[in-house]
Structures are given as C-alpha cells and as structure tokens.
Short mmCIF file of C-alpha atoms in Angstrom, two decimals:
data_model
loop_
_atom_site.label_atom_id
_atom_site.label_comp_id
_atom_site.label_asym_id
_atom_site.label_seq_id
_atom_site.Cartn_x
_atom_site.Cartn_y
_atom_site.Cartn_z
CA UNK A 1 -0.02 0.14 -0.06
CA UNK A 2 1.47 3.33 -1.05
CA UNK A 3 1.94 6.17 1.55
CA UNK A 4 -0.72 8.23 -0.28
CA UNK A 5 -3.34 5.52 0.20
CA UNK A 6 -2.55 4.98 3.96
CA UNK A 7 -2.94 8.70 4.42
CA UNK A 8 -6.47 8.64 2.88
CA UNK A 9 -8.05 8.13 6.31
CA UNK A 10 -6.04 10.47 8.29
CA UNK A 11 -7.20 14.24 8.51
CA UNK A 12 -4.15 16.21 7.42
CA UNK A 13 -3.14 19.50 9.38
CA UNK A 14 -0.63 21.81 8.37
CA UNK A 15 2.17 22.27 10.99
CA UNK A 16 2.53 25.85 9.92
CA UNK A 17 0.92 28.66 7.57
CA UNK A 18 1.87 28.13 4.28
CA UNK A 19 1.03 30.27 1.11
CA UNK A 20 1.54 29.64 -2.84
CA UNK A 21 4.83 31.43 -2.95
CA UNK A 22 6.24 29.01 -0.70
CA UNK A 23 5.61 26.35 -3.21
CA UNK A 24 7.84 25.50 -5.99
CA UNK A 25 5.86 23.93 -8.56
CA UNK A 26 2.03 25.54 -9.38
CA UNK A 27 -0.06 25.37 -12.43
CA UNK A 28 -0.28 28.54 -14.46
CA UNK A 29 -4.13 29.07 -14.65
CA UNK A 30 -5.65 31.52 -11.92
CA UNK A 31 -8.66 28.96 -11.25
CA UNK A 32 -6.33 26.10 -10.53
CA UNK A 33 -4.16 28.48 -8.18
CA UNK A 34 -7.34 29.51 -6.21
CA UNK A 35 -8.47 25.87 -5.78
CA UNK A 36 -5.12 25.06 -4.55
CA UNK A 37 -5.19 28.06 -2.09
CA UNK A 38 -8.56 27.05 -1.09
CA UNK A 39 -7.69 23.42 -0.52
CA UNK A 40 -4.73 24.58 1.61
CA UNK A 41 -6.83 26.31 3.74
CA UNK A 42 -8.83 23.07 4.53
CA UNK A 43 -5.72 21.35 5.91
CA UNK A 44 -6.64 22.20 9.42
CA UNK A 45 -6.72 18.43 10.74
CA UNK A 46 -10.89 18.42 10.58
CA UNK A 47 -11.48 16.79 7.25
CA UNK A 48 -10.13 13.56 5.46
CA UNK A 49 -8.21 13.75 2.18
CA UNK A 50 -11.60 12.53 0.58
CA UNK A 51 -13.72 15.21 1.98
CA UNK A 52 -11.21 17.84 1.13
CA UNK A 53 -11.15 16.54 -2.24
CA UNK A 54 -15.04 16.55 -2.49
CA UNK A 55 -15.12 20.13 -1.24
CA UNK A 56 -12.84 21.16 -4.16
CA UNK A 57 -14.36 19.68 -7.38
CA UNK A 58 -12.22 21.69 -9.76
CA UNK A 59 -9.23 19.50 -8.64
CA UNK A 60 -8.95 15.98 -9.50
CA UNK A 61 -8.91 13.84 -6.14
CA UNK A 62 -5.69 12.38 -7.19
CA UNK A 63 -4.40 15.99 -7.53
CA UNK A 64 -5.17 16.64 -3.92
CA UNK A 65 -3.82 13.56 -2.58
CA UNK A 66 -0.42 14.07 -4.50
CA UNK A 67 -0.51 17.73 -2.96
CA UNK A 68 -0.96 16.39 0.42
CA UNK A 69 1.81 13.73 -0.24
CA UNK A 70 4.17 16.59 -1.32
CA UNK A 71 3.48 18.46 1.97
CA UNK A 72 3.98 15.41 3.93
CA UNK A 73 7.42 15.12 2.39
CA UNK A 74 8.35 18.11 3.17
CA UNK A 75 7.37 17.33 6.78
CA UNK A 76 4.67 20.01 6.61
CA UNK A 77 1.92 17.68 7.60
CA UNK A 78 0.94 16.84 11.19
CA UNK A 79 1.27 12.99 10.96
CA UNK A 80 -0.53 12.44 14.55
CA UNK A 81 -3.81 10.72 13.42
CA UNK A 82 -6.89 11.05 15.75
CA UNK A 83 -7.23 8.02 17.97
CA UNK A 84 -10.17 5.98 17.75
CA UNK A 85 -11.43 4.86 20.97
CA UNK A 86 -14.64 3.37 22.72
CA UNK A 87 -15.56 3.40 26.46
CA UNK A 88 -14.37 0.62 28.68
CA UNK A 89 -18.04 0.08 29.97
CA UNK A 90 -18.96 -0.93 26.43
CA UNK A 91 -15.79 -2.81 25.44
CA UNK A 92 -16.22 -5.38 28.46
CA UNK A 93 -19.87 -6.25 27.35
CA UNK A 94 -18.43 -7.16 24.00
CA UNK A 95 -15.54 -9.19 25.71
CA UNK A 96 -17.96 -10.85 27.73
CA UNK A 97 -19.99 -12.17 24.83
CA UNK A 98 -16.70 -13.66 23.35
CA UNK A 99 -15.72 -15.34 26.52
CA UNK A 100 -19.26 -16.99 26.48
CA UNK A 101 -18.91 -18.02 23.30
CA UNK A 102 -15.55 -19.82 23.98
CA UNK A 103 -17.04 -21.14 27.08
CA UNK A 104 -20.02 -22.65 25.15
CA UNK A 105 -17.33 -24.63 23.08
CA UNK A 106 -15.29 -25.81 25.58
CA UNK A 107 -15.78 -25.51 29.59
CA UNK A 108 -19.50 -26.01 29.25
CA UNK A 109 -18.80 -29.15 27.40
CA UNK A 110 -16.03 -30.51 29.84
CA UNK A 111 -16.39 -33.77 31.22
CA UNK A 112 -15.90 -32.51 34.86
CA UNK A 113 -18.87 -29.98 34.34
CA UNK A 114 -20.79 -32.11 32.70
CA UNK A 115 -20.49 -34.59 35.43
CA UNK A 116 -21.47 -31.85 37.79
CA UNK A 117 -24.77 -30.77 35.75
CA UNK A 118 -25.97 -34.00 35.16
CA UNK A 119 -25.63 -35.25 38.75
CA UNK A 120 -29.12 -36.07 40.25
CA UNK A 121 -28.51 -38.45 43.04
CA UNK A 122 -26.04 -39.98 45.53
CA UNK A 123 -22.77 -41.17 43.89
CA UNK A 124 -23.17 -38.97 40.70
CA UNK A 125 -20.42 -36.87 41.88
CA UNK A 126 -17.66 -39.24 43.22
CA UNK A 127 -16.22 -38.10 46.44
CA UNK A 128 -12.68 -38.56 45.22
CA UNK A 129 -13.52 -36.37 42.28
CA UNK A 130 -15.00 -33.45 44.80
CA UNK A 131 -12.14 -33.75 46.99
CA UNK A 132 -9.87 -33.42 43.91
CA UNK A 133 -11.64 -30.53 42.93
CA UNK A 134 -11.31 -28.98 46.39
CA UNK A 135 -7.49 -29.86 46.46
CA UNK A 136 -6.85 -28.13 43.23
CA UNK A 137 -8.91 -25.20 44.29
CA UNK A 138 -6.68 -24.78 47.34
CA UNK A 139 -3.52 -25.06 45.39
CA UNK A 140 -5.03 -21.98 43.21
CA UNK A 141 -5.90 -20.06 46.03
CA UNK A 142 -2.76 -20.58 47.98
CA UNK A 143 -0.76 -19.33 44.85
CA UNK A 144 -3.30 -16.28 44.43
CA UNK A 145 -0.88 -13.81 45.29
CA UNK A 146 1.58 -14.79 42.42
CA UNK A 147 -0.91 -13.03 40.21
CA UNK A 148 -3.16 -10.59 42.16
CA UNK A 149 -0.01 -9.12 43.86
CA UNK A 150 1.49 -7.32 40.66
CA UNK A 151 -1.74 -5.21 40.05
CA UNK A 152 -2.37 -4.12 43.42
CA UNK A 153 -0.10 -1.10 42.65
CA UNK A 154 -1.97 -0.29 39.41
CA UNK A 155 -0.57 2.98 38.61
CA UNK A 156 -2.78 4.50 35.68
CA UNK A 157 -6.08 4.37 37.39
CA UNK A 158 -6.84 5.09 41.13
CA UNK A 159 -10.29 3.84 41.09
CA UNK A 160 -9.02 0.57 39.79
CA UNK A 161 -6.45 0.08 42.03
CA UNK A 162 -8.77 0.66 44.86
CA UNK A 163 -11.11 -1.96 43.78
CA UNK A 164 -8.31 -4.12 43.46
CA UNK A 165 -7.02 -3.89 46.71
CA UNK A 166 -10.31 -4.18 48.21
CA UNK A 167 -10.48 -7.54 46.41
CA UNK A 168 -7.52 -8.63 47.48
CA UNK A 169 -8.26 -8.20 51.12
CA UNK A 170 -11.46 -10.05 50.79
CA UNK A 171 -9.86 -12.89 49.20
CA UNK A 172 -6.94 -13.30 51.68
CA UNK A 173 -7.22 -16.45 53.44
CA UNK A 174 -9.78 -18.25 51.45
CA UNK A 175 -7.39 -21.12 51.07
CA UNK A 176 -7.80 -21.47 54.64
CA UNK A 177 -11.50 -22.14 54.35
CA UNK A 178 -10.98 -24.88 51.81
CA UNK A 179 -8.51 -26.26 54.18
CA UNK A 180 -11.13 -26.99 56.59
CA UNK A 181 -12.86 -29.46 53.96
CA UNK A 182 -9.71 -31.08 53.28
CA UNK A 183 -9.06 -31.73 57.02
CA UNK A 184 -12.64 -33.40 56.91
CA UNK A 185 -11.21 -35.39 54.19
CA UNK A 186 -8.32 -36.48 56.17
CA UNK A 187 -5.70 -34.24 54.67
CA UNK A 188 -3.52 -32.22 57.07
CA UNK A 189 -1.67 -28.90 56.31
CA UNK A 190 1.45 -30.63 56.27
CA UNK A 191 0.10 -32.99 53.65
CA UNK A 192 -0.94 -29.73 51.49
CA UNK A 193 2.57 -28.52 51.81
CA UNK A 194 3.91 -31.61 50.60
CA UNK A 195 1.22 -31.58 47.67
CA UNK A 196 2.00 -30.84 44.08
CA UNK A 197 -0.67 -29.19 41.90
CA UNK A 198 -1.58 -31.10 38.54
CA UNK A 199 0.25 -29.28 35.63
CA UNK A 200 -3.08 -27.81 34.43
CA UNK A 201 -3.38 -26.00 37.78
CA UNK A 202 0.17 -24.49 37.64
CA UNK A 203 -0.29 -23.53 33.91
CA UNK A 204 -3.27 -21.60 34.62
CA UNK A 205 -1.28 -19.92 37.86
CA UNK A 206 1.62 -19.10 35.59
CA UNK A 207 -0.43 -17.61 32.77
CA UNK A 208 -2.46 -15.41 35.06
CA UNK A 209 0.95 -14.41 36.83
CA UNK A 210 2.52 -13.68 33.45
CA UNK A 211 -0.28 -11.37 32.30
CA UNK A 212 -0.74 -9.50 35.59
CA UNK A 213 2.81 -8.66 35.09
CA UNK A 214 2.88 -7.87 31.44
CA UNK A 215 -0.78 -7.00 30.58
CA UNK A 216 -2.88 -5.96 33.41
CA UNK A 217 -5.48 -5.01 31.39
CA UNK A 218 -6.08 -8.48 29.96
CA UNK A 219 -5.67 -9.85 33.54
CA UNK A 220 -8.51 -7.99 34.72
CA UNK A 221 -10.64 -9.58 31.71
CA UNK A 222 -10.14 -12.83 33.30
CA UNK A 223 -11.67 -12.06 36.87
CA UNK A 224 -15.00 -12.31 36.00
CA UNK A 225 -14.86 -15.90 34.72
CA UNK A 226 -12.65 -17.02 37.49
CA UNK A 227 -14.99 -15.31 40.13
CA UNK A 228 -18.34 -16.72 38.87
CA UNK A 229 -19.65 -13.94 37.05
CA UNK A 230 -23.34 -14.06 37.21
CA UNK A 231 -23.70 -16.73 39.41
CA UNK A 232 -26.10 -16.78 42.17
CA UNK A 233 -25.48 -20.34 43.14
CA UNK A 234 -21.99 -22.52 42.84
CA UNK A 235 -23.01 -25.38 40.54
CA UNK A 236 -20.27 -27.51 41.77
CA UNK A 237 -21.64 -26.88 45.38
CA UNK A 238 -25.02 -27.92 44.11
CA UNK A 239 -23.77 -31.26 42.37
CA UNK A 240 -22.22 -32.25 45.80
CA UNK A 241 -25.35 -31.80 47.64
CA UNK A 242 -27.45 -33.59 45.08
CA UNK A 243 -25.05 -36.33 45.31
CA UNK A 244 -25.24 -36.52 48.86
CA UNK A 245 -21.84 -35.68 49.97
CA UNK A 246 -20.92 -35.10 53.70
CA UNK A 247 -21.55 -31.44 55.08
CA UNK A 248 -18.03 -31.59 56.48
CA UNK A 249 -16.60 -31.42 52.85
CA UNK A 250 -19.34 -29.30 51.24
CA UNK A 251 -19.95 -26.64 54.24
CA UNK A 252 -16.51 -24.99 53.94
CA UNK A 253 -17.17 -24.64 50.00
CA UNK A 254 -20.55 -22.83 50.66
CA UNK A 255 -18.74 -20.54 53.15
CA UNK A 256 -16.35 -19.67 50.38
CA UNK A 257 -18.83 -19.38 47.56
CA UNK A 258 -21.07 -17.13 49.87
CA UNK A 259 -18.20 -14.78 50.68
CA UNK A 260 -17.55 -14.27 46.81
CA UNK A 261 -21.28 -13.93 45.88
CA UNK A 262 -22.01 -11.37 48.93
CA UNK A 263 -18.87 -9.24 47.94
CA UNK A 264 -19.82 -9.30 44.35
CA UNK A 265 -16.53 -10.78 43.21
CA UNK A 266 -17.98 -11.96 39.92
CA UNK A 267 -18.68 -8.31 38.98
CA UNK A 268 -15.52 -7.38 39.31
CA UNK A 269 -14.22 -7.03 36.00
CA UNK A 270 -17.07 -5.06 34.90
CA UNK A 271 -16.72 -2.58 37.67
CA UNK A 272 -13.07 -2.29 36.81
CA UNK A 273 -13.96 -1.70 33.23
CA UNK A 274 -16.67 1.03 34.27
CA UNK A 275 -13.55 2.98 35.56
CA UNK A 276 -11.57 2.87 32.38
CA UNK A 277 -12.68 5.78 30.37
CA UNK A 278 -11.23 5.02 27.09
CA UNK A 279 -9.57 1.94 25.15
CA UNK A 280 -8.11 2.47 21.82
CA UNK A 281 -8.92 -0.13 19.00
CA UNK A 282 -5.28 -1.70 18.86
CA UNK A 283 -5.74 -2.31 22.59
CA UNK A 284 -9.24 -3.92 22.14
CA UNK A 285 -8.12 -6.19 19.12
CA UNK A 286 -5.17 -7.32 21.66
CA UNK A 287 -7.59 -8.27 24.59
CA UNK A 288 -9.89 -10.15 22.17
CA UNK A 289 -6.96 -11.90 20.58
CA UNK A 290 -6.02 -13.58 24.13
CA UNK A 291 -9.48 -14.55 25.40
CA UNK A 292 -9.59 -17.80 23.88
CA UNK A 293 -6.27 -18.97 25.18
CA UNK A 294 -7.21 -18.04 28.55
CA UNK A 295 -10.66 -19.90 28.28
CA UNK A 296 -8.66 -22.91 27.02
CA UNK A 297 -6.38 -22.89 29.84
CA UNK A 298 -9.36 -22.87 32.23
CA UNK A 299 -11.00 -25.57 30.46
CA UNK A 300 -7.95 -27.41 30.62
CA UNK A 301 -7.80 -26.95 34.37
CA UNK A 302 -11.17 -28.71 34.90
CA UNK A 303 -10.20 -31.41 32.23
CA UNK A 304 -7.01 -32.22 34.34
CA UNK A 305 -9.37 -32.36 37.90
CA UNK A 306 -11.58 -34.71 35.86
CA UNK A 307 -8.74 -36.86 34.38
CA UNK A 308 -6.69 -37.25 37.35
CA UNK A 309 -9.13 -37.77 40.15
CA UNK A 310 -11.52 -39.98 38.23
CA UNK A 311 -8.52 -42.41 37.80
CA UNK A 312 -6.86 -44.89 40.28
CA UNK A 313 -3.99 -42.64 40.86
CA UNK A 314 -3.44 -41.57 44.77
CA UNK A 315 -5.35 -38.56 45.90
CA UNK A 316 -2.10 -36.46 46.61
CA UNK A 317 0.91 -36.18 44.36
CA UNK A 318 3.68 -35.80 46.78
CA UNK A 319 7.00 -34.23 46.72
CA UNK A 320 8.26 -36.54 49.23
CA UNK A 321 7.44 -39.40 46.95
CA UNK A 322 9.45 -38.16 44.14
#
C-alpha cells in the first residue's frame, strides 16, 4: 500500500501557515491556483483527504492526494492521526460475549462440568472427584498472590487500584477456608505443603501471573470468569449436595462461595472496566485475541481435575515421593 493510500483515512493538518509563494511547482491558470489555495485552507485537521477533494471539485482527487503527499514529504503535515477509542464500559460487554461463546465450545462441554450438571443423586459426583476439585482449588487460592499482587499497585487508574486492593483483602485467607474441607477429608496442612498441583492448575496460575505482570488490562478480563460472573449459586456445590456428599466437605465450600457472591466478586471485571474511560482499538483487538487462550487454559484446568481424580492415581501427588 502506498503512503498516499495510507494517509487517506487521516485528517491532514498543516503544521504551519503556508502560501502559494512557498510552493515550487504550481499550475499557471488562476482558477487552479485559487483551488489550491482553498485546499490549503482546508488542511486544518478537521477533514479527511476524501472530504477535502469532494469540497474542491475543480481539482481531481488524485491531485489533492498528490498535494498532501508532497507537503507530507516536506514535513509540513502533522502525522498524528486521531485515535479511535471506545469507553471501557462498552468494551467489556463485547468481551463478555466472546468469553461466553468460547465457554460454550469448551468449559460447558467439559467432562467435569457435564458430570456436575448431570448429577441427580447419591454417587453421581464421586467423592474422590469432589475432594480433588477442592485440592486443586486450594492450590490455586494458595498461589493467588502470584497473580493478584502484581496489579495491586496499578498506577494508571486510582479507582481501579482501589477496587483491586479491596478485592485482594476480601480474598485473603480463602485457602484456609478450603483447608477445613480437606481436613475433614483426612488431609492435614502438612499433607498439602507436601502436595504438588496438577500441571493444568500450575499452568493456569503461571499464565495469570504472566498477564498480571505484562498486561494488567487483559488480566482484568479474566477475573469475571474466575470469580463466577453472573453466578447466584455454585454449580459444583449444588452437584455435591445432590450427590449427598457430607456437610463436612461441602460446608466450607458454601462459606467460600457465599463470601464471593456477597462481595460481588463476579462483577469485578465489569466494575473495573466501568472505571476505564477509553480504550483504543489496537488495545481492544489485543484483548480479544487472548481471550480464547485464557478460556482454553481454564478448560484444561477442569479437564485435568476430571482426568486425574477419576483415575486410580493416589489422591495427592507428593514431593516426598519423587
């Protein structure tokens, strides 16, 4: 694509006043000279090249393009194009739709979630699978500072920083709540310190930590799904109850879920984007591109839980047994 074609979408503006006597090559007829002078007067950053050409029918559009190209070569055109942008409150709704579409293809078809959603009576969710889910959730929450801490000092936006710090304070210690359920299942704090998370769990944690350090805006888009956006009840807990799993196992899960629901953690992403006035289109495109990878990593987490804890493998993968 030529430089002139690239500039067609810009609204050219002269960086300084210019008159015909400053130009080296000009037509001889008075009408063309007057048309050029009028065209120079329209280079104020308000009109596109196409609009300028349309306003001066005595000059061919190609002549207007060539004129602007010559002025640009001479360094007389402001190259700062206006930035297209959209409000964060509008962008997040579109991002949510993309996440939902990806979830419909992956997580909602996941064998772990199909098992939970299809559970109707005792034994439909095996106790080992339920305990395994709690174990991997504990590993995830135990490592939450890996990916939450890097954004607590988020400099670009004070309101967002306050939301993140409030969220982190409310999340702190949630691994201890799940530890109560694991204690009921016969696992001690020492057992969990000796335990290794599944590769899929660690992969999700590492990806979130990477995004929190390198692309905080994208990290913010992940929080809604991770915290159960739009969720009034926890489907996993409901499945455990329908499967008649003991209250000593399910009770702590309810406490954890009710804290998240009561504090509206599922709405955190939308609250954050409400505080972001504008996002340029390049940033929006980048956020959209990465959403599928995040959803696939989250889908892999659930698949890993289902595959490992539905097998005959030991309940814990221990460092001491390596």
